[in-house]
mmCIF file with all atom_site columns, C-alpha atoms in Angstrom:
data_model
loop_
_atom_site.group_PDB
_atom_site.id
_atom_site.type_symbol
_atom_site.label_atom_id
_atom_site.label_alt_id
_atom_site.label_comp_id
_atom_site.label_asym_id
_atom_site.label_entity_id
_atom_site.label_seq_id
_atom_site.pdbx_PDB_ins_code
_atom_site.Cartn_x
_atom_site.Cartn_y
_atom_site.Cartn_z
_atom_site.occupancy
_atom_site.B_iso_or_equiv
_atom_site.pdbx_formal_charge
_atom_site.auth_seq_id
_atom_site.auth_comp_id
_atom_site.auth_asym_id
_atom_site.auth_atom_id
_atom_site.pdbx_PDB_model_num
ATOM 1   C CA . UNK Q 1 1   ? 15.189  -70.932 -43.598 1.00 93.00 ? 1   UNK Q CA 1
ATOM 2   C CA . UNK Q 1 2   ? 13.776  -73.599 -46.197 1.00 94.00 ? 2   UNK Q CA 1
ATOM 3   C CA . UNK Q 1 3   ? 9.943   -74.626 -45.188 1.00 94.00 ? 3   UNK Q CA 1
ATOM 4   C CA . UNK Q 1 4   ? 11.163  -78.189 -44.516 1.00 93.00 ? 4   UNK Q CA 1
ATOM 5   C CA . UNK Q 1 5   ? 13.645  -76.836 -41.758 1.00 96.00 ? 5   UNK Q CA 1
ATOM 6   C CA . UNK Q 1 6   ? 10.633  -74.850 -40.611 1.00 96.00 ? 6   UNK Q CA 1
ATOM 7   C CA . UNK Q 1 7   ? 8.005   -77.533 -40.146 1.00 96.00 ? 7   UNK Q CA 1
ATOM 8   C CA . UNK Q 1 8   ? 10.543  -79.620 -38.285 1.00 96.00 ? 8   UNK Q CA 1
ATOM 9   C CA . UNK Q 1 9   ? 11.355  -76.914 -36.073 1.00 96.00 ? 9   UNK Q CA 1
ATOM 10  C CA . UNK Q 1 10  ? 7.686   -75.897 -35.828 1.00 97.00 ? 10  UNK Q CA 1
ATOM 11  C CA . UNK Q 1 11  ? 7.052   -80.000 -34.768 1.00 96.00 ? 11  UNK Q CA 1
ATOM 12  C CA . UNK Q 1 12  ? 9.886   -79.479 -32.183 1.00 96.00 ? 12  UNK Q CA 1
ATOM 13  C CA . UNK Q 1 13  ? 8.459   -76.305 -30.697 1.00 96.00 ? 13  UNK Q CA 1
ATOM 14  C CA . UNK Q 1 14  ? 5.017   -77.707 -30.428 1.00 96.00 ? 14  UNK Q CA 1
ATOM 15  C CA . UNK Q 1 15  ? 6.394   -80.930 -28.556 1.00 90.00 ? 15  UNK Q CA 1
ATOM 16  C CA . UNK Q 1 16  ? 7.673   -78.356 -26.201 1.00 90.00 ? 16  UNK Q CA 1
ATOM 17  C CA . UNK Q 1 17  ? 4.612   -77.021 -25.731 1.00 92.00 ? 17  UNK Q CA 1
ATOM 18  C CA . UNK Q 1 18  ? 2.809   -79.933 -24.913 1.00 86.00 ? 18  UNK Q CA 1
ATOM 19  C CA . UNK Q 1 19  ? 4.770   -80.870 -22.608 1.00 82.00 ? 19  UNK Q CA 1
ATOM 20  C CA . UNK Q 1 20  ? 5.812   -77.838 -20.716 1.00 85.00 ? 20  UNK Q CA 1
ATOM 21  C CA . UNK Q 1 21  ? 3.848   -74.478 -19.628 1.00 90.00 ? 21  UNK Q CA 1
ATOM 22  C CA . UNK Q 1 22  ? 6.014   -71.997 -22.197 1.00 93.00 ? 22  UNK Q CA 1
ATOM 23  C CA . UNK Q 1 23  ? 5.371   -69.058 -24.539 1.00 93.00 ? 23  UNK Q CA 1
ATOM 24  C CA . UNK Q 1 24  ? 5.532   -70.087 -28.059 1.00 93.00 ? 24  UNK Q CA 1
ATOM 25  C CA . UNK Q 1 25  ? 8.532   -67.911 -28.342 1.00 94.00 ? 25  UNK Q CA 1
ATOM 26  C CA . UNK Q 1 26  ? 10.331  -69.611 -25.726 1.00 93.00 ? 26  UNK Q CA 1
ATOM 27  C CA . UNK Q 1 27  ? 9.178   -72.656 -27.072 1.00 94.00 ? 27  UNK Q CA 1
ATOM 28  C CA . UNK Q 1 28  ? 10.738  -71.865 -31.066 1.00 94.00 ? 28  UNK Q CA 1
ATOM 29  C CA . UNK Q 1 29  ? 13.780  -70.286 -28.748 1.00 94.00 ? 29  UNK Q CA 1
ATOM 30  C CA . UNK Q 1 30  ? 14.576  -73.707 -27.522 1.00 91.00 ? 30  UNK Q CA 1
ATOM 31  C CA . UNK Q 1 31  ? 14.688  -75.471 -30.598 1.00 94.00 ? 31  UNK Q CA 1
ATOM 32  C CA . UNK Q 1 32  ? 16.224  -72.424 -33.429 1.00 94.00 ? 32  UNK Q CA 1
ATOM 33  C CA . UNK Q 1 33  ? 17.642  -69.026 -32.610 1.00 93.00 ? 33  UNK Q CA 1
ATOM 34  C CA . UNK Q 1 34  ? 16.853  -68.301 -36.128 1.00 92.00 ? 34  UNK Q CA 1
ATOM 35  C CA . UNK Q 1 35  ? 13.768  -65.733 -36.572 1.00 92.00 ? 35  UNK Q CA 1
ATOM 36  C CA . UNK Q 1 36  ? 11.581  -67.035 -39.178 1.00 95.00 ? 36  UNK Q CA 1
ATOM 37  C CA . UNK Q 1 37  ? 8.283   -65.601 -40.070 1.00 95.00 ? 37  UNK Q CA 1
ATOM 38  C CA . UNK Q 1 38  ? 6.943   -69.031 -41.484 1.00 96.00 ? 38  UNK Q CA 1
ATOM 39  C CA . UNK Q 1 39  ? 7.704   -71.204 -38.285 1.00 96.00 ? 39  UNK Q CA 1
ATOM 40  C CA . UNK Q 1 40  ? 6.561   -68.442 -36.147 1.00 96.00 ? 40  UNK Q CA 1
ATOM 41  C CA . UNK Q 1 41  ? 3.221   -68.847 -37.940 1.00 96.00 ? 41  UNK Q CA 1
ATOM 42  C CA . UNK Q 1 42  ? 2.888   -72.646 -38.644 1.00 97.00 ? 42  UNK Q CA 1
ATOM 43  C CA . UNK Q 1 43  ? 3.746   -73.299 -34.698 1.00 97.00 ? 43  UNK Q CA 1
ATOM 44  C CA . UNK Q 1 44  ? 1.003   -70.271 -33.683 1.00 97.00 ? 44  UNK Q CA 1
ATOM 45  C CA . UNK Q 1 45  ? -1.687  -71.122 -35.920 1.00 97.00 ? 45  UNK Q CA 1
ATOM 46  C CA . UNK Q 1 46  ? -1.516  -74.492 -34.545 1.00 97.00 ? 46  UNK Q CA 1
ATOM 47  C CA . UNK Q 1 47  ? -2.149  -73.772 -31.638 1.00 96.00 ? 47  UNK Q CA 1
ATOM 48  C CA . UNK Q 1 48  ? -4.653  -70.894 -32.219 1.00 97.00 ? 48  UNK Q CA 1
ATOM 49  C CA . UNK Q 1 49  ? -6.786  -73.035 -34.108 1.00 97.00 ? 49  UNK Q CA 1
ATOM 50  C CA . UNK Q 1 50  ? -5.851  -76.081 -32.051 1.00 96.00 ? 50  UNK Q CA 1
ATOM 51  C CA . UNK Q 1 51  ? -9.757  -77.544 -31.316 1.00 96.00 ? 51  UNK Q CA 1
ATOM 52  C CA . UNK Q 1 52  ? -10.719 -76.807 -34.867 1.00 97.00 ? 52  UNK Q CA 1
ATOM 53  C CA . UNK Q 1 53  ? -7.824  -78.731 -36.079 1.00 97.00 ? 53  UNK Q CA 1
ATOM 54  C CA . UNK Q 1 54  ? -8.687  -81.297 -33.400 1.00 96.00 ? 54  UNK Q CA 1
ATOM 55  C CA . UNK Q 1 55  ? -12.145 -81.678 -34.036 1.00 95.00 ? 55  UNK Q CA 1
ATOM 56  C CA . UNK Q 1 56  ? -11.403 -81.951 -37.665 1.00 95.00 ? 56  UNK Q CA 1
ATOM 57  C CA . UNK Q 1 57  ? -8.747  -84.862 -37.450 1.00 95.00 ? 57  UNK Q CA 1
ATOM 58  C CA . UNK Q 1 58  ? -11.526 -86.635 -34.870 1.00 94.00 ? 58  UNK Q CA 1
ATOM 59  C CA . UNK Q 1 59  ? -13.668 -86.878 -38.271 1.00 93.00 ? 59  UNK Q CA 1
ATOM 60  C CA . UNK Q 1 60  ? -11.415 -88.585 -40.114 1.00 92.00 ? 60  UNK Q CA 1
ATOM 61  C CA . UNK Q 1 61  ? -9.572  -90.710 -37.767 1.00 92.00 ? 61  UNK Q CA 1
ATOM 62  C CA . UNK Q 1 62  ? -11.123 -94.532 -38.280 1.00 83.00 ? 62  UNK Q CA 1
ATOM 63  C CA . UNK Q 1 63  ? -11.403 -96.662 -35.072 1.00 84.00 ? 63  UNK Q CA 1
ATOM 64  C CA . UNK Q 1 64  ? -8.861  -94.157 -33.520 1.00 86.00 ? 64  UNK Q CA 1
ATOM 65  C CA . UNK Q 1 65  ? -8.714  -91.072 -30.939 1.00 89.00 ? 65  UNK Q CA 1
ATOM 66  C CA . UNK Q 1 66  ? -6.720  -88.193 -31.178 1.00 90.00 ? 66  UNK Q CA 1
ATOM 67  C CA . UNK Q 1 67  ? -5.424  -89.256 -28.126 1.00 89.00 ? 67  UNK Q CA 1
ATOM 68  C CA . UNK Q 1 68  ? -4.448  -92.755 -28.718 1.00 91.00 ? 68  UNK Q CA 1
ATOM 69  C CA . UNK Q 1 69  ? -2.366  -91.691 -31.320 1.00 91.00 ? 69  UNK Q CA 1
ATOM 70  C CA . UNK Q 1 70  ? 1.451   -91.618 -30.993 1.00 91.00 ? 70  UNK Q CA 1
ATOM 71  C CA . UNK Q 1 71  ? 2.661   -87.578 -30.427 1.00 91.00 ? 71  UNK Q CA 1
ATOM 72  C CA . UNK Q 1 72  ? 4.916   -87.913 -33.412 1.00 91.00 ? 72  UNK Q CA 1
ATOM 73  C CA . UNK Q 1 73  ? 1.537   -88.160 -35.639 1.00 94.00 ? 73  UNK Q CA 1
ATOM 74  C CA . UNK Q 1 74  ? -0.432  -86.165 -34.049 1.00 95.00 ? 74  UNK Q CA 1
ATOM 75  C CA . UNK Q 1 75  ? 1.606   -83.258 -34.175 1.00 96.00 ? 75  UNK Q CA 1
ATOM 76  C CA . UNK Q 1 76  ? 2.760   -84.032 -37.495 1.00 97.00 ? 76  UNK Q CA 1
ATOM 77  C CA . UNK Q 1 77  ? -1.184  -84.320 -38.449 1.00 97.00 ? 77  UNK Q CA 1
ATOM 78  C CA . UNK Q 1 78  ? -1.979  -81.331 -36.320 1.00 97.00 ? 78  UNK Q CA 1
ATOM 79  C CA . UNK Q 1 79  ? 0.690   -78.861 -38.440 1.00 97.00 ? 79  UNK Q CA 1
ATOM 80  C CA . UNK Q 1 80  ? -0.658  -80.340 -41.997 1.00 97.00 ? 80  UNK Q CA 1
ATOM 81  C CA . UNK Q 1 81  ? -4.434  -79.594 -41.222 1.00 97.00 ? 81  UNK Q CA 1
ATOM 82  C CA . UNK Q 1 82  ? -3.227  -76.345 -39.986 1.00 98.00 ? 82  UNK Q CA 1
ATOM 83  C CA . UNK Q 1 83  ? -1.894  -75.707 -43.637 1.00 97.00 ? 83  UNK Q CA 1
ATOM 84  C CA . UNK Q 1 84  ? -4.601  -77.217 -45.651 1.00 96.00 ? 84  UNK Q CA 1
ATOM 85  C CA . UNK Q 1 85  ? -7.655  -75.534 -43.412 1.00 95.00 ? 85  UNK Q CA 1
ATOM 86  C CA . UNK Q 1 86  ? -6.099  -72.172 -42.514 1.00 95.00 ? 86  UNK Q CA 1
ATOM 87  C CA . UNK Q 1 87  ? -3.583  -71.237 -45.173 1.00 94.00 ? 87  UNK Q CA 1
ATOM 88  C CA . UNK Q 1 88  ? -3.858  -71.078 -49.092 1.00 89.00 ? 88  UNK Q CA 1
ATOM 89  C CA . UNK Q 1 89  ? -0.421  -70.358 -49.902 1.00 89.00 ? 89  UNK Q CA 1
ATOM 90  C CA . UNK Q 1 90  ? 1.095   -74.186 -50.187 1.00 91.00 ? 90  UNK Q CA 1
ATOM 91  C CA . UNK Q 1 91  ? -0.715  -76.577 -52.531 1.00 93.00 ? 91  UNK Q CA 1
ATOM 92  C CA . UNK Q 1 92  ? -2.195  -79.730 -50.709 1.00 93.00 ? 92  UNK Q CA 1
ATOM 93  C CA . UNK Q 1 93  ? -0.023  -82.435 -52.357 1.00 94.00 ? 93  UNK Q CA 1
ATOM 94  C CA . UNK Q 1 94  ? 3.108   -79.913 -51.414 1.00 95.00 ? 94  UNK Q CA 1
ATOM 95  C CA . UNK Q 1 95  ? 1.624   -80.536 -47.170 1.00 96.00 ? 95  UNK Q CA 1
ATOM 96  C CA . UNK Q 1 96  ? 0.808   -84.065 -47.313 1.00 95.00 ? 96  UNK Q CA 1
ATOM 97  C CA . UNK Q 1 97  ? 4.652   -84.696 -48.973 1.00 96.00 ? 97  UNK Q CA 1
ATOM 98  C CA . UNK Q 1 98  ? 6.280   -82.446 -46.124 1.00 96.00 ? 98  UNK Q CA 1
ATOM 99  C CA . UNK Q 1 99  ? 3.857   -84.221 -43.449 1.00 96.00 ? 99  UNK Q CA 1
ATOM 100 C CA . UNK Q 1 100 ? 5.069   -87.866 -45.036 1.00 95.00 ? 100 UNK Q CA 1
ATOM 101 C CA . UNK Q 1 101 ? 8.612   -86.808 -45.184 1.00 95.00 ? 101 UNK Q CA 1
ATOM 102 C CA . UNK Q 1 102 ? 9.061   -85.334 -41.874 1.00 95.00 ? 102 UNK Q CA 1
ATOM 103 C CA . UNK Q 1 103 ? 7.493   -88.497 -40.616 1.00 93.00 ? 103 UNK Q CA 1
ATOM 104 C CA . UNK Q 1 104 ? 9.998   -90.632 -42.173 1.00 92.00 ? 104 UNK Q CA 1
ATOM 105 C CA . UNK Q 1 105 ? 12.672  -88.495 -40.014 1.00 93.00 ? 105 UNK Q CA 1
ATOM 106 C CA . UNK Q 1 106 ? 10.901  -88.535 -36.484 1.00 93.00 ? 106 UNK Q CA 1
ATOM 107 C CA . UNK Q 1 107 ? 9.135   -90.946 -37.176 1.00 89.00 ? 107 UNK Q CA 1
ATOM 108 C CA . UNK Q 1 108 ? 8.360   -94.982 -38.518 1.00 83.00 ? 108 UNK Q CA 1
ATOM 109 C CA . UNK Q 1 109 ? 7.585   -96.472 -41.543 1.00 78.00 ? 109 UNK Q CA 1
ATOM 110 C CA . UNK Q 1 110 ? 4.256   -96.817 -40.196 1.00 88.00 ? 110 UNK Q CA 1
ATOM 111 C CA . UNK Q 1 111 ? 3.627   -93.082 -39.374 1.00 91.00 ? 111 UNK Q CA 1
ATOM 112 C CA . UNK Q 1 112 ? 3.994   -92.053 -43.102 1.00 92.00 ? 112 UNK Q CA 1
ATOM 113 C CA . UNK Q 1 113 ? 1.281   -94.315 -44.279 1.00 92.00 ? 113 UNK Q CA 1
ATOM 114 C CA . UNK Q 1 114 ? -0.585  -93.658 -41.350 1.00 93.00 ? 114 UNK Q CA 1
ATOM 115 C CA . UNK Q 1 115 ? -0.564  -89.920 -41.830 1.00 95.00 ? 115 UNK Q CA 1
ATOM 116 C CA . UNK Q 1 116 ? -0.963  -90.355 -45.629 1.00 94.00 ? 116 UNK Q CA 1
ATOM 117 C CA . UNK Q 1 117 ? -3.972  -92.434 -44.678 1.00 93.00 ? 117 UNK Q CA 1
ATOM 118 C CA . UNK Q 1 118 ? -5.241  -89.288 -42.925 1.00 95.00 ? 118 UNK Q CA 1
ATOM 119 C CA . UNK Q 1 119 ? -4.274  -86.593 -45.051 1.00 95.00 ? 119 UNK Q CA 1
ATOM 120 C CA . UNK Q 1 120 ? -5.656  -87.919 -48.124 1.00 94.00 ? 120 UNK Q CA 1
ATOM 121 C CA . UNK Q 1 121 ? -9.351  -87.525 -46.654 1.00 93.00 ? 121 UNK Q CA 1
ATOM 122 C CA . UNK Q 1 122 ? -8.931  -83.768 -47.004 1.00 91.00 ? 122 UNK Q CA 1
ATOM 123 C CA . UNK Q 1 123 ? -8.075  -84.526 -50.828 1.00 86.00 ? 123 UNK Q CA 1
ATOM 124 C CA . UNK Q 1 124 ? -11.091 -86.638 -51.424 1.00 68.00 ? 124 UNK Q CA 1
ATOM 125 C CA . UNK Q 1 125 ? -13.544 -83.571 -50.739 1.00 52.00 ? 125 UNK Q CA 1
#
């Protein structure tokens, strides 16, 4: 499975799991029957790391809340500062481009910039 396929999966499984008590694997079961090592961890490290991540976006979110924002972006957000705080293997400008592109899919116009708005803080350090 390509990584793109896998982050949108991975942003499909985690909508599942905010919205319903599952496993994660019943969660990636609903949305791929496909085993794939790479979804398995984007979708668990999420949520592993889930208040780090959260308290991290709550830094760099201007006159927002984590909660005010739409679900699209914040999972969206949620799965890219999973990849640029916890993982080394993908270069930064690869996660913000996924992040940008898989919010032109699910997404608005406005949730790319938004998110790019975002994302770029981690660059700037």
């Amino acid at each position: 499975m390509k990584r793109r396929k896998a982050r949108e999966l991975a942003l499909q499984a985690l909508f599942q799991l905010d919205n319903h008590e599952i496993s994660i694997e019943e969660a990636i079961g609903h949305v791929t029957e496909e085993q794939d090592a790479f979804l398995t961890q984007l979708v668990s490290g999420t949520i592993e790391h889930k208040e780090k991540i959260d308290s991290s976006l709550t830094e760099k979110l201007e006159n927002w809340s984590l909660s005010r924002l739409p679900k699209i972006e914040r999972t969206v957000l949620r799965i890219a500062v999973y990849e640029l705080l916890f993982t080394e293997e993908t270069p930064a400008k690869v996660v913000i481009n996924e992040a940008l592109e898989i919010c032109k899919v699910f997404g608005d116009e406005k949730s790319s910039r938004f998110v790019n708005g975002v994302l770029s803080k981690y660059t700037d350090q």
